[in-house]
mmCIF file of C-alpha atoms and ligand atoms in Angstrom:
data_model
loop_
_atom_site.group_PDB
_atom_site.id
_atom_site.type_symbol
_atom_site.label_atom_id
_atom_site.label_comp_id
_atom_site.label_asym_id
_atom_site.label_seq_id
_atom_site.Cartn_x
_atom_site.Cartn_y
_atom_site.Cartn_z
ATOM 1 C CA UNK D 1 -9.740 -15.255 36.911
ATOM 2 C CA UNK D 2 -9.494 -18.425 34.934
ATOM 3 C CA UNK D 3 -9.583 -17.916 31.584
ATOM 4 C CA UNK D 4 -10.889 -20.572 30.320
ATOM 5 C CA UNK D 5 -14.585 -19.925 32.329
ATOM 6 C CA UNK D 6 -14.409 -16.231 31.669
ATOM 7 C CA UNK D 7 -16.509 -16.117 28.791
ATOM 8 C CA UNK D 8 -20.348 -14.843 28.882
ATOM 9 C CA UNK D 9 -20.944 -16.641 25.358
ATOM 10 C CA UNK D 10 -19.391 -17.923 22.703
ATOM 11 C CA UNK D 11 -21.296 -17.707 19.513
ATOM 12 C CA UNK D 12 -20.355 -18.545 15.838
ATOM 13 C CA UNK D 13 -21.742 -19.175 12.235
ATOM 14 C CA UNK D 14 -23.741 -22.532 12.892
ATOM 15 C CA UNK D 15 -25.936 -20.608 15.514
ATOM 16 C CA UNK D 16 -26.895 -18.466 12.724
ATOM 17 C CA UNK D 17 -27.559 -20.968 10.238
ATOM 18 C CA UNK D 18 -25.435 -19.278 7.679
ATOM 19 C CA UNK D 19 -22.269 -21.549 6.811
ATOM 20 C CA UNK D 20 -21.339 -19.042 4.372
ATOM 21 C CA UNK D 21 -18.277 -17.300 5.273
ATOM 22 C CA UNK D 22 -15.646 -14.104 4.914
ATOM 23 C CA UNK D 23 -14.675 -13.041 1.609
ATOM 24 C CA UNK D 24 -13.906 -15.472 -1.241
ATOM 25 C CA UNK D 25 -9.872 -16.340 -1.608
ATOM 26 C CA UNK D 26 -9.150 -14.179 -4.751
ATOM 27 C CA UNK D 27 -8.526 -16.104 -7.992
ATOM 28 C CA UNK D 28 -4.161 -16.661 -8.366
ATOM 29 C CA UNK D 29 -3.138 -13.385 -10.449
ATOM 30 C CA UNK D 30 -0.142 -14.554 -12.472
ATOM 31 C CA UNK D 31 -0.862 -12.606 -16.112
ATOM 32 C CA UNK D 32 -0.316 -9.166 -16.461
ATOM 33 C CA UNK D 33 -3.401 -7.627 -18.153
ATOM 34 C CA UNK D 34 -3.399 -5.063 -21.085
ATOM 35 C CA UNK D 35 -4.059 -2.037 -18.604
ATOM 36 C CA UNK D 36 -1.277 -3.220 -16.527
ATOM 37 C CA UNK D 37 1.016 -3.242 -19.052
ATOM 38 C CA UNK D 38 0.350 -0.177 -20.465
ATOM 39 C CA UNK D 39 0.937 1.626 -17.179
ATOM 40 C CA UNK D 40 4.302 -0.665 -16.145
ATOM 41 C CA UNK D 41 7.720 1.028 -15.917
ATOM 42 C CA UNK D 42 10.335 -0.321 -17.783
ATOM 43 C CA UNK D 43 12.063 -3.042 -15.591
ATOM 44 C CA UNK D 44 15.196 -2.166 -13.837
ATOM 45 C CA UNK D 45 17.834 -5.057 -14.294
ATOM 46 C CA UNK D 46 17.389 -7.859 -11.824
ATOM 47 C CA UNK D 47 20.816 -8.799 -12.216
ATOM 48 C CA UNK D 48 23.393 -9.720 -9.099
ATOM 49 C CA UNK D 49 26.841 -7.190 -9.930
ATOM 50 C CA UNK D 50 28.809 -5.146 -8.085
ATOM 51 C CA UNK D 51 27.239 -2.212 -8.306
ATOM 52 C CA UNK D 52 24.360 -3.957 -6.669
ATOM 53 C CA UNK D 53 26.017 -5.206 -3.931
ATOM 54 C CA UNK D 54 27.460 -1.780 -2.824
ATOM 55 C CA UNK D 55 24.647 -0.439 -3.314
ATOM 56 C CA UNK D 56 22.660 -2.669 -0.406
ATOM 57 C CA UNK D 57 25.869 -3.458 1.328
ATOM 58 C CA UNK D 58 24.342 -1.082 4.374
ATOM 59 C CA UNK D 59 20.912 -2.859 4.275
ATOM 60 C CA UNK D 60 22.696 -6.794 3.977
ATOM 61 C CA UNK D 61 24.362 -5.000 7.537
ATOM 62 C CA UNK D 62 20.661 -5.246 8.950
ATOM 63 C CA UNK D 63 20.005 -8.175 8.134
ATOM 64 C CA UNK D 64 23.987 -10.573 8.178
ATOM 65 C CA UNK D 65 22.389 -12.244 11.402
ATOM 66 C CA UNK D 66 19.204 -13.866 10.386
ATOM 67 C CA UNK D 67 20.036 -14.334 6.446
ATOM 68 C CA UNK D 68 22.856 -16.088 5.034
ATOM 69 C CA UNK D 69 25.377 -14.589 3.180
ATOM 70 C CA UNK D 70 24.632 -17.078 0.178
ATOM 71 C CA UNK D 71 20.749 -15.707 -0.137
ATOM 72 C CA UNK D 72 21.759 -12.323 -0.161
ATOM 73 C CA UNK D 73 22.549 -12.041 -4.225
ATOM 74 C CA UNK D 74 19.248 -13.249 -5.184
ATOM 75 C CA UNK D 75 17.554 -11.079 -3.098
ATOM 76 C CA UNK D 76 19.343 -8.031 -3.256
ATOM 77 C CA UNK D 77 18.890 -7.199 -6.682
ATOM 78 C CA UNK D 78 15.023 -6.960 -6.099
ATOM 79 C CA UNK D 79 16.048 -4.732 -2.715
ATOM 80 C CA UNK D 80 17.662 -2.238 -5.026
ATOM 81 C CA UNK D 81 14.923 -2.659 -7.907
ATOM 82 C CA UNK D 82 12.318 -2.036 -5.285
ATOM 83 C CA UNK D 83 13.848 1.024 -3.335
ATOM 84 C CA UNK D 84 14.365 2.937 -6.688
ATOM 85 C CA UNK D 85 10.381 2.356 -8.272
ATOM 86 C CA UNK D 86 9.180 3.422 -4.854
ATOM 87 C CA UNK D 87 10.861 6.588 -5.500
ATOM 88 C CA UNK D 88 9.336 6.735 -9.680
ATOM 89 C CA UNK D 89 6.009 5.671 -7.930
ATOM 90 C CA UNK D 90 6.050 8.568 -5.041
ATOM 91 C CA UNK D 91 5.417 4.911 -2.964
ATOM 92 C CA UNK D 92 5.720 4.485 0.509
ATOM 93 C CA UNK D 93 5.717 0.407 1.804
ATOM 94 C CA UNK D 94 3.896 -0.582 4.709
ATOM 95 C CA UNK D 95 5.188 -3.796 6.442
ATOM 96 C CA UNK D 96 3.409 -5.724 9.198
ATOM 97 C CA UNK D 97 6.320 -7.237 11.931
ATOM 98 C CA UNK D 98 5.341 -10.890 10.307
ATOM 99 C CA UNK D 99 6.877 -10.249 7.379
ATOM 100 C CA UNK D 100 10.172 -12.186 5.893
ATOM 101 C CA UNK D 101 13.325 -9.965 7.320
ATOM 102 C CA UNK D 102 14.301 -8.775 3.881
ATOM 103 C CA UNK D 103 10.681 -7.186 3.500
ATOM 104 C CA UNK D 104 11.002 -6.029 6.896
ATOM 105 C CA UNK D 105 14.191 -4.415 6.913
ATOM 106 C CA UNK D 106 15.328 -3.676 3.425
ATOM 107 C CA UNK D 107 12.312 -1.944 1.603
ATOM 108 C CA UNK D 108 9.603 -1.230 4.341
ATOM 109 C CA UNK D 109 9.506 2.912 5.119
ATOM 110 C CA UNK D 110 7.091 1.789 8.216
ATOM 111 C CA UNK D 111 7.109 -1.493 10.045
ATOM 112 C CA UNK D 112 5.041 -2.510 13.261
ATOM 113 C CA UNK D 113 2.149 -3.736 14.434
ATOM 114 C CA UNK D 114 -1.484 -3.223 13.099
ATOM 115 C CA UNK D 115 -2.339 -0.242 15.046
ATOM 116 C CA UNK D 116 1.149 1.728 14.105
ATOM 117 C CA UNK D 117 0.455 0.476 10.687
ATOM 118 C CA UNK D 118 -3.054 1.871 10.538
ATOM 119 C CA UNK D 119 -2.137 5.499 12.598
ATOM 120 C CA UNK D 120 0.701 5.536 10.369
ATOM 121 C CA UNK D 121 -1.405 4.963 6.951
ATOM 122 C CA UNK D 122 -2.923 8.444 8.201
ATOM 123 C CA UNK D 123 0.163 10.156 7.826
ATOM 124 C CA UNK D 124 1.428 9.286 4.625
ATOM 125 C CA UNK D 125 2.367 11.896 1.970
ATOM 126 C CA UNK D 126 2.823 9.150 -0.603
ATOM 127 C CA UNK D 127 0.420 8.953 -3.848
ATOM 128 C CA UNK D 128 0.383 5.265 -3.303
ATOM 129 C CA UNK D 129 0.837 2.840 -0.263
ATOM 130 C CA UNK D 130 1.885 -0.933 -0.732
ATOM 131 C CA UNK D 131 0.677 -2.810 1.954
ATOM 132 C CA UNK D 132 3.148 -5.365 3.026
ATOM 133 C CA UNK D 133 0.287 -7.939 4.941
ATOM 134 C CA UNK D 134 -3.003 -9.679 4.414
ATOM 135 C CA UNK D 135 -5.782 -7.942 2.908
ATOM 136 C CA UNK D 136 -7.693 -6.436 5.849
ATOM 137 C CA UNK D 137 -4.481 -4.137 6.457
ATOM 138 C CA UNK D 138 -4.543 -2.661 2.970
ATOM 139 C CA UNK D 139 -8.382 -1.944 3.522
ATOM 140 C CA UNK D 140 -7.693 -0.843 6.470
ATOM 141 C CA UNK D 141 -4.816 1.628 4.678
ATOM 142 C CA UNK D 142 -7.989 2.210 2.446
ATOM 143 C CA UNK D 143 -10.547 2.961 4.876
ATOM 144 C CA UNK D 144 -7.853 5.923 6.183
ATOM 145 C CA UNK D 145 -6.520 7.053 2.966
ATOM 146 C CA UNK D 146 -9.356 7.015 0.273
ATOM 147 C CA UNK D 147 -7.699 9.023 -1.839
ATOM 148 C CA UNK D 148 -4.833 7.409 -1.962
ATOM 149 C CA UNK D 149 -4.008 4.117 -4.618
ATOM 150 C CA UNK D 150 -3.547 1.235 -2.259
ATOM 151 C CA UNK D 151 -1.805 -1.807 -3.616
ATOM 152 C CA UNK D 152 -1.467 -5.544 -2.318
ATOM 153 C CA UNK D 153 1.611 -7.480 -3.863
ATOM 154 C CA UNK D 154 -1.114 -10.683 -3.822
ATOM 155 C CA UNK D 155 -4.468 -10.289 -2.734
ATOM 156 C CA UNK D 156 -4.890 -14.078 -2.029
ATOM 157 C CA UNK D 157 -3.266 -12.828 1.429
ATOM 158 C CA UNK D 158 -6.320 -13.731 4.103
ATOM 159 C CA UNK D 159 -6.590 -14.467 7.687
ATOM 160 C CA UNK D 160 -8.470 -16.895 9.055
ATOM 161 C CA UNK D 161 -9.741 -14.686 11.703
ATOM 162 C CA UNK D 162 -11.118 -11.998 8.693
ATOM 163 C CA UNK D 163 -12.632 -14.938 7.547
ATOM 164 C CA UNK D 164 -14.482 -16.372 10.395
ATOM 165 C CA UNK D 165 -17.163 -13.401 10.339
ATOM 166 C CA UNK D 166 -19.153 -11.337 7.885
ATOM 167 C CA UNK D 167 -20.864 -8.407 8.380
ATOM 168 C CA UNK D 168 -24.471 -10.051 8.237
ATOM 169 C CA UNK D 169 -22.907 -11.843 11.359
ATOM 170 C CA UNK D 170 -22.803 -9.296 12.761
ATOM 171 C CA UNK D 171 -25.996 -7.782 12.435
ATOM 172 C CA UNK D 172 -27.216 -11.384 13.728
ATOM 173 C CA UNK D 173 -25.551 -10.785 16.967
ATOM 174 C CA UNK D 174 -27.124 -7.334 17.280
ATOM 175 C CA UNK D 175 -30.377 -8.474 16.785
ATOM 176 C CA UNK D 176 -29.501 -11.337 19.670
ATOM 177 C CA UNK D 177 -28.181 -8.586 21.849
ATOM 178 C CA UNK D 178 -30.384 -5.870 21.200
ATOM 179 C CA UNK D 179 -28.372 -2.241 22.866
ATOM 180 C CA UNK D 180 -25.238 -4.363 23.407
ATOM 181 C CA UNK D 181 -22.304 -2.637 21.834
ATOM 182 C CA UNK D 182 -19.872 -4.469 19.220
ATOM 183 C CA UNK D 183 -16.293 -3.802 19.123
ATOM 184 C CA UNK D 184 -13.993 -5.198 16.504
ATOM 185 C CA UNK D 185 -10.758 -6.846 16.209
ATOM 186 C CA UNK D 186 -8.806 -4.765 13.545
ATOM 187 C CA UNK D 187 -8.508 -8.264 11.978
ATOM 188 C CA UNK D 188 -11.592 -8.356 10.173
ATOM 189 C CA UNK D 189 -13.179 -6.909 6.723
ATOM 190 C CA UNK D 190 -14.086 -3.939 5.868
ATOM 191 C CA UNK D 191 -17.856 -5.253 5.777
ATOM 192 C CA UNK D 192 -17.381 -6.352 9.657
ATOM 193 C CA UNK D 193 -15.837 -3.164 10.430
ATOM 194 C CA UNK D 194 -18.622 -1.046 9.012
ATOM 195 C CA UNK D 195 -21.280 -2.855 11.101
ATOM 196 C CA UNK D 196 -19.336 -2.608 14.417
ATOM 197 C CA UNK D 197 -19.021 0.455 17.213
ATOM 198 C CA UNK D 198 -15.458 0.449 17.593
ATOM 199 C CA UNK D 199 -12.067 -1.045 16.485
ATOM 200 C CA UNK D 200 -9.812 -2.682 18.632
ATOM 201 C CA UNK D 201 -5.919 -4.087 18.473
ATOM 202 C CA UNK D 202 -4.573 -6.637 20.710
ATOM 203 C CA UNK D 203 -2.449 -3.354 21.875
ATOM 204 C CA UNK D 204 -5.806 -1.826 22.806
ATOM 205 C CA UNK D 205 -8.418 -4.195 23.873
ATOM 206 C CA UNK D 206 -8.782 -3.791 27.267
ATOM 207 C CA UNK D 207 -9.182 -0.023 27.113
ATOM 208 C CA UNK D 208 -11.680 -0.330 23.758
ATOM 209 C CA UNK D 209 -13.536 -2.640 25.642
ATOM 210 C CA UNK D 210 -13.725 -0.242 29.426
ATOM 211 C CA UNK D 211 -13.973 2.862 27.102
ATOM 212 C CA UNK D 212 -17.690 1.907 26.006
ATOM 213 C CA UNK D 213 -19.098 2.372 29.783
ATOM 214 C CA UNK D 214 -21.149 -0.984 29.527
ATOM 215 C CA UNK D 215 -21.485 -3.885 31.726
ATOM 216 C CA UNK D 216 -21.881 -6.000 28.787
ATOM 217 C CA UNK D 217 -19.972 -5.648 24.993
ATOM 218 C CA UNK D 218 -19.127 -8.221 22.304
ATOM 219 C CA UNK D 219 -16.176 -8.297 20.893
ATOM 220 C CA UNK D 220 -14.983 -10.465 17.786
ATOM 221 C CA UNK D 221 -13.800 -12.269 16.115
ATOM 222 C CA UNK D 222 -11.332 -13.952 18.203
ATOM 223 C CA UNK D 223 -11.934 -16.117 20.683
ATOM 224 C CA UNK D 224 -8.826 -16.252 22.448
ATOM 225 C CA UNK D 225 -8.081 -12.333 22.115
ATOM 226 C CA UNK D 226 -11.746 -12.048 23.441
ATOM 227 C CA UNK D 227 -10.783 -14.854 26.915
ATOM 228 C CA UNK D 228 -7.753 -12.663 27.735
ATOM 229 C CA UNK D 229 -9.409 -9.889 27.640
ATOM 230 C CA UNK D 230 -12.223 -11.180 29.915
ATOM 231 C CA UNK D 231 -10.018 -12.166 32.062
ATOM 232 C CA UNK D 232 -8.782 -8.065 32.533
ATOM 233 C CA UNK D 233 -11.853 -6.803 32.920
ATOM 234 C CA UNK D 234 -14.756 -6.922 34.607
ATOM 235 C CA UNK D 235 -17.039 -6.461 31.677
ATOM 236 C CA UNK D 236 -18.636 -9.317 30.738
ATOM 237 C CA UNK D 237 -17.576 -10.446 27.019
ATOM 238 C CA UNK D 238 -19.512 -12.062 24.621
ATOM 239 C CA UNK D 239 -17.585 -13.382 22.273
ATOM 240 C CA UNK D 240 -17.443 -14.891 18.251
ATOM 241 C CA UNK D 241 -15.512 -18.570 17.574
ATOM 242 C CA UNK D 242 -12.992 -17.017 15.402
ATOM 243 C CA UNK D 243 -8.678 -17.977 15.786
ATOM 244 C CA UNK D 244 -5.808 -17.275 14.442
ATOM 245 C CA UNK D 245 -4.660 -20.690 12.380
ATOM 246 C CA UNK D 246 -0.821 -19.676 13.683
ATOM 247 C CA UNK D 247 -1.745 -18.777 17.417
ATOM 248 C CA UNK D 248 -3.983 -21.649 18.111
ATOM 249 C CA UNK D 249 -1.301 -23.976 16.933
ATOM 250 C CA UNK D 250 0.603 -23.349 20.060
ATOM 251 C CA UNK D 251 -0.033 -25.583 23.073
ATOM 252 C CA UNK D 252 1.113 -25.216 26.734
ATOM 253 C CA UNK D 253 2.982 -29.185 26.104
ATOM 254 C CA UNK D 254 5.185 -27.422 23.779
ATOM 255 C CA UNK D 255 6.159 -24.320 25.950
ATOM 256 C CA UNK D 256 6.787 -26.860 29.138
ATOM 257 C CA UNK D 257 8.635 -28.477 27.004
ATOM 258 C CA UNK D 258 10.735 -25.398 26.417
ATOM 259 C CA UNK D 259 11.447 -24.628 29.701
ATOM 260 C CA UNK D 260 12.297 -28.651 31.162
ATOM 261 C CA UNK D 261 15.023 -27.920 28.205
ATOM 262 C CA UNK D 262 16.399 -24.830 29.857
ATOM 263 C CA UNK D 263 14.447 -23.329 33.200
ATOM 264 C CA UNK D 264 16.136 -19.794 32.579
ATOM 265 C CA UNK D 265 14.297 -19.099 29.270
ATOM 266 C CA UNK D 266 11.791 -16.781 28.755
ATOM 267 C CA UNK D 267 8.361 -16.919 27.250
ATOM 268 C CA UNK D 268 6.434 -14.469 25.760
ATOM 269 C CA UNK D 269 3.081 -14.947 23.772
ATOM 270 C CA UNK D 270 0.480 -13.241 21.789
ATOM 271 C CA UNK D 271 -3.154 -12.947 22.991
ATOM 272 C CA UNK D 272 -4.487 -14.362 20.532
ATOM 273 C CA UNK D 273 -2.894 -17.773 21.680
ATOM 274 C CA UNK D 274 -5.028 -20.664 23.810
ATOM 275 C CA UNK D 275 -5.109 -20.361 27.316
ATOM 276 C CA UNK D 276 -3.044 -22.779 28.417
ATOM 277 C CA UNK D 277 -0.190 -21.224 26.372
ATOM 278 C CA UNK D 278 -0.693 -17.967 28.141
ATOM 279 C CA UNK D 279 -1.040 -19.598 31.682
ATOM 280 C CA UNK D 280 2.373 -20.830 30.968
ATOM 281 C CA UNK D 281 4.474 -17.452 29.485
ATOM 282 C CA UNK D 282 6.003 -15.005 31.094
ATOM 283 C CA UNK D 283 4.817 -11.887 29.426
ATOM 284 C CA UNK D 284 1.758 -11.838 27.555
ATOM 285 C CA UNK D 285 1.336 -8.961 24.957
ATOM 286 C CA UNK D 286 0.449 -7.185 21.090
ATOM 287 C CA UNK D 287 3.205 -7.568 18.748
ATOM 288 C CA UNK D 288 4.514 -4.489 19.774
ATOM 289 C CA UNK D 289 4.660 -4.764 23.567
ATOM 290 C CA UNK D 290 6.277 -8.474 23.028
ATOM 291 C CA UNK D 291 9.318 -6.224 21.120
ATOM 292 C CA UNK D 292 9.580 -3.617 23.219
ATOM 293 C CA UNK D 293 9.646 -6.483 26.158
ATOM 294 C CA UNK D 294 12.264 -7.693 25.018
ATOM 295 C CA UNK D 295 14.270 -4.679 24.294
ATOM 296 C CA UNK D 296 13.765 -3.576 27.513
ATOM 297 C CA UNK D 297 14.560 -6.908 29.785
ATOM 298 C CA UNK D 298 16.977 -8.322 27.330
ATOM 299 C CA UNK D 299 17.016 -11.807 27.902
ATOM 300 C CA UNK D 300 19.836 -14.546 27.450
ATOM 301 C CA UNK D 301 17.277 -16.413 25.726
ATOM 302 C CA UNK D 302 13.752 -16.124 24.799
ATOM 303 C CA UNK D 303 10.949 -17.660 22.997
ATOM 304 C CA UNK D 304 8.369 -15.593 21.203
ATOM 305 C CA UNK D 305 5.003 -17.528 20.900
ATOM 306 C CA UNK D 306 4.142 -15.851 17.642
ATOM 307 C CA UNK D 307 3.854 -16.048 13.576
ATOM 308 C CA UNK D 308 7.759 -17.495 13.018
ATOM 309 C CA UNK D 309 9.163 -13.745 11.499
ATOM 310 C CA UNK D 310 8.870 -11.491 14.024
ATOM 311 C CA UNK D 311 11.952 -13.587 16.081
ATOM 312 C CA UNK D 312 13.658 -12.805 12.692
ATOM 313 C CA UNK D 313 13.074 -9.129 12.463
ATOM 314 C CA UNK D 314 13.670 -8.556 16.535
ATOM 315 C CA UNK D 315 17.141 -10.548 16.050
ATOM 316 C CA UNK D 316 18.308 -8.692 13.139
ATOM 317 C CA UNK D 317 18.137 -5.927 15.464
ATOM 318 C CA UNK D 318 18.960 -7.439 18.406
ATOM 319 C CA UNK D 319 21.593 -10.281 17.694
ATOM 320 C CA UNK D 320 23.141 -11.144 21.055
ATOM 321 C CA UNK D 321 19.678 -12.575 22.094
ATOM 322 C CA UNK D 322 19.081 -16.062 21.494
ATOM 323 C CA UNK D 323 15.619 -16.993 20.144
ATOM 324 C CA UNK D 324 14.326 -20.067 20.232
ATOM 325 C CA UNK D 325 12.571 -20.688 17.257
ATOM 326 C CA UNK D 326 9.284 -22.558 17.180
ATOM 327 C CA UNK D 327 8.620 -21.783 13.768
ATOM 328 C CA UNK D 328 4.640 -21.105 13.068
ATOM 329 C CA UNK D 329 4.619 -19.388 9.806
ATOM 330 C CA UNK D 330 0.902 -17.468 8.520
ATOM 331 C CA UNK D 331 0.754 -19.044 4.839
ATOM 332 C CA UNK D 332 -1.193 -15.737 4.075
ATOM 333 C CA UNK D 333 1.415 -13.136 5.070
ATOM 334 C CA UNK D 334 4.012 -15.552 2.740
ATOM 335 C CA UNK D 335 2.396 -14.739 -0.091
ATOM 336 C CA UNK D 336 4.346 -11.165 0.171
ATOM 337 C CA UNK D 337 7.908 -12.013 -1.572
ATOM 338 C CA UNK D 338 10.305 -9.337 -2.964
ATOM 339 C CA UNK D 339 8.923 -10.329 -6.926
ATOM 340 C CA UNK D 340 5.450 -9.736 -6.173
ATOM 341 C CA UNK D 341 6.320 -6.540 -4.497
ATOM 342 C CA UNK D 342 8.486 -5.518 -7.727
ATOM 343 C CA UNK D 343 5.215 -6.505 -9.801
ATOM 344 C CA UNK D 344 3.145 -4.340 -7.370
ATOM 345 C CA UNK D 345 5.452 -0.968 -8.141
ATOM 346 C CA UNK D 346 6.124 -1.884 -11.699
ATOM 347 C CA UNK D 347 2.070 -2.360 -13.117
ATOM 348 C CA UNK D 348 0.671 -0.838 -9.967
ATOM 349 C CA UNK D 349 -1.105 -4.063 -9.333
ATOM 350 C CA UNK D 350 -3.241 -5.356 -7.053
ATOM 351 C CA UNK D 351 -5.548 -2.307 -6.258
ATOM 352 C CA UNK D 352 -7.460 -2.634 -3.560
ATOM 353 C CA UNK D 353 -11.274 -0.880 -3.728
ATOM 354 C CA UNK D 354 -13.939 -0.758 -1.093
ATOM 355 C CA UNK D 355 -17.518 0.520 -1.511
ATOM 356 C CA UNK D 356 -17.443 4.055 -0.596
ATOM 357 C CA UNK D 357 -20.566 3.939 1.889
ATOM 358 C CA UNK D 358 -18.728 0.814 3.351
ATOM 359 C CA UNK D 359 -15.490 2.551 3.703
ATOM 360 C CA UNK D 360 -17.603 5.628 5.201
ATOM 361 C CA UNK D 361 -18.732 3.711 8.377
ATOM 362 C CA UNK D 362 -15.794 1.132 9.004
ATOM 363 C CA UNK D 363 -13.560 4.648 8.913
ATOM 364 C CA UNK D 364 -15.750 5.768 11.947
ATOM 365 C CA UNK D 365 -15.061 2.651 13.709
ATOM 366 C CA UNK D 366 -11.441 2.518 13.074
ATOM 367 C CA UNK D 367 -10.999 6.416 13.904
ATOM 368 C CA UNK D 368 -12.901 5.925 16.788
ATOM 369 C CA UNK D 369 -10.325 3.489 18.085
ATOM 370 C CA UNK D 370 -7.082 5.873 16.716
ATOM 371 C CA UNK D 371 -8.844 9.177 18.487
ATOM 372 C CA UNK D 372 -9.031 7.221 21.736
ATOM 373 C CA UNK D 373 -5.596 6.249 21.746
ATOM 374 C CA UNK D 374 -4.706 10.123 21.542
HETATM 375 S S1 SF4 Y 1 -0.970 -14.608 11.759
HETATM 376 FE FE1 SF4 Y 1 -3.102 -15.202 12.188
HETATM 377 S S2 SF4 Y 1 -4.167 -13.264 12.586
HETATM 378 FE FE2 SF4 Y 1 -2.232 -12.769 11.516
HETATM 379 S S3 SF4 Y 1 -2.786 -12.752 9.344
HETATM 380 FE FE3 SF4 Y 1 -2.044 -14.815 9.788
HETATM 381 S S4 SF4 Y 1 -3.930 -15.957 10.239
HETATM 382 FE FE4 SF4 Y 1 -4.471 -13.789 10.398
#
């Protein structure tokens, strides 16, 4: 099926007459306020000595292939900082697979993809999660652990696919398509997610979508997530002009141009890329099944049509593969650095908070999602 005709509609704000969209970028949080500082532990040293560097020699070993030897001694001596307030702060760190290596590798307890991130959130023991990605993964750590203090090293961290939609949007579309069920991208507010029927990763989509029993769903907010999946299934999909700002920068030129370079490489992309760029990989897949393609086949070389990180974090583990790098980073997710992550653990800033009644019906959306995976 082509996937560019695959569509049953494509719908987004204009046709609502509401230009309005997604939730305000948060004003830039550089002062410490008077609460914070009266709750902040005193600062380890942030000094580069020897004692540091034996004590992250092992982690520097997880990382020697994708960050240079001469980085390491400004970095490391947040690394240690960092892995000994988690510990004062009974903290556990959530990382999403687009973060920088050293996030990744040297201070994340859990890394992965959304939907490990939010079955994992679940799980947690820890008083307080730090959520090491854009803002609609710490509500989403939220949503599942209300109880819990969940912090965002900068909250400015958006998505321009959270963005696209609101949850009066939504209710829009429902009144357009009366009976028609919704399903969700996990990539969305918690607003969007408490108006919808059912979550949905890029892991998932196909089976959230069959799961529902109806001949016709809509499913937003990505347009591109919402063509590939149309293009597995014979339910028809209405769909929401949302996209990924990193994704859609891809184009099938650019991946041609890849392969006229060297015809043995391989190419792997995200769904939420353009068609054209998926027409032309070799494997299309979540975050997740991209890595575990790639353990499995092990290719001489391979390019991974994704946010710019990920090739970072699968070479640290996996550094006889060459990756070609075409570097699209998400602006958002590089707001998380190693000082803003320090900040987080030593004032226990940026809380996140969602309206309890709101939090009460996106959790049924997103647990309805989680239960059907078990
Ligand atoms: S990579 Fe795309 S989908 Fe992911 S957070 Fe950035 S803008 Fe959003």
């Amino acid at each position: 099926m082509a996937l560019e005709t695959a569509l049953a509609g494509l719908y987004g704000p204009e046709d609502f007459g509401n230009p309005v969209h997604g939730r305000p970028a948060a004003p830039a949080r550089s002062r410490v306020t008077a609460e914070e500082r009266a709750r902040a532990l005193p600062m380890p040293s942030l000094e580069w000595t020897p004692e540091v560097e034996r004590a992250t020699a092992h982690l520097y070993e997880k990382v020697k292939a994708v960050i240079p030897p001469v980085e390491w001694p400004f970095m490391a001596p947040y690394i240690k900082a960092i892995n000994e307030l988690k510990r004062e702060r009974n903290a556990v760190i959530l990382a999403h697979n687009y973060q920088t290596p050293e996030i990744f590798n040297c201070v994340a307890d859990i890394g992965g993809d959304s939907l490990k991130l939010a079955i994992e959130a679940t799980k947690v023991k820890a008083d307080t999660i730090i959520q090491c990605g854009v803002h609609f993964m710490a509500e989403t750590s939220k949503i599942l652990n209300p109880a819990k203090t969940v912090l965002i090293p900068d909250s400015r961290a958006g998505c321009s696919l959270a963005s696209s939609i609101t949850g009066e949007d939504v209710r829009l579309l429902r009144e357009r398509f009366p009976g028609v069920p919704v399903v969700a991208y996990v990539n969305t507010s918690a607003d969007v997610k408490a108006e919808v029927d059912i979550c949905c990763t890029s892991s998932n989509a196909v089976q959230v979508v069959e799961s529902l029993g109806a001949d016709t769903v809509i499913m937003l907010p990505d347009q591109y997530l919402a063509k590939y999946v149309a293009s597995k299934t014979r339910v028809k999909i209405i769909a929401w002009k949302g996209a990924c700002e990193v994704h859609e920068r891809f184009t099938g030129d650019e991946l041609r141009s890849y392969r006229t370079a060297d015809p043995g490489v391989q190419i792997i992309a995200h769904p939420e890329c353009p068609p054209d760029v998926i027409a032309e990989a070799d494997f299309t897949g979540s975050t997740a099944h991209m890595i575990n393609w790639v353990r499995d086949n092990k290719p001489k070389r391979v390019v991974l049509v994704t946010e710019c990180s990920m090739a970072d974090n699968v070479q640290a583990e996996l550094p006889q593969i060459e990756f070609v790098k075409p570097c699209n980073l998400c602006p958002h997710m590089k707001r998380i650095t190693l000082p803003k992550i320090w900040g987080s653990l030593v004032y226990m800033r940026e809380e996140v908070t969602i309206d309890p009644m709101i939090a009460d019906k996106a959790r049924r959306s997103v647990e309805r999602m989680i239960n059907l995976k078990n």
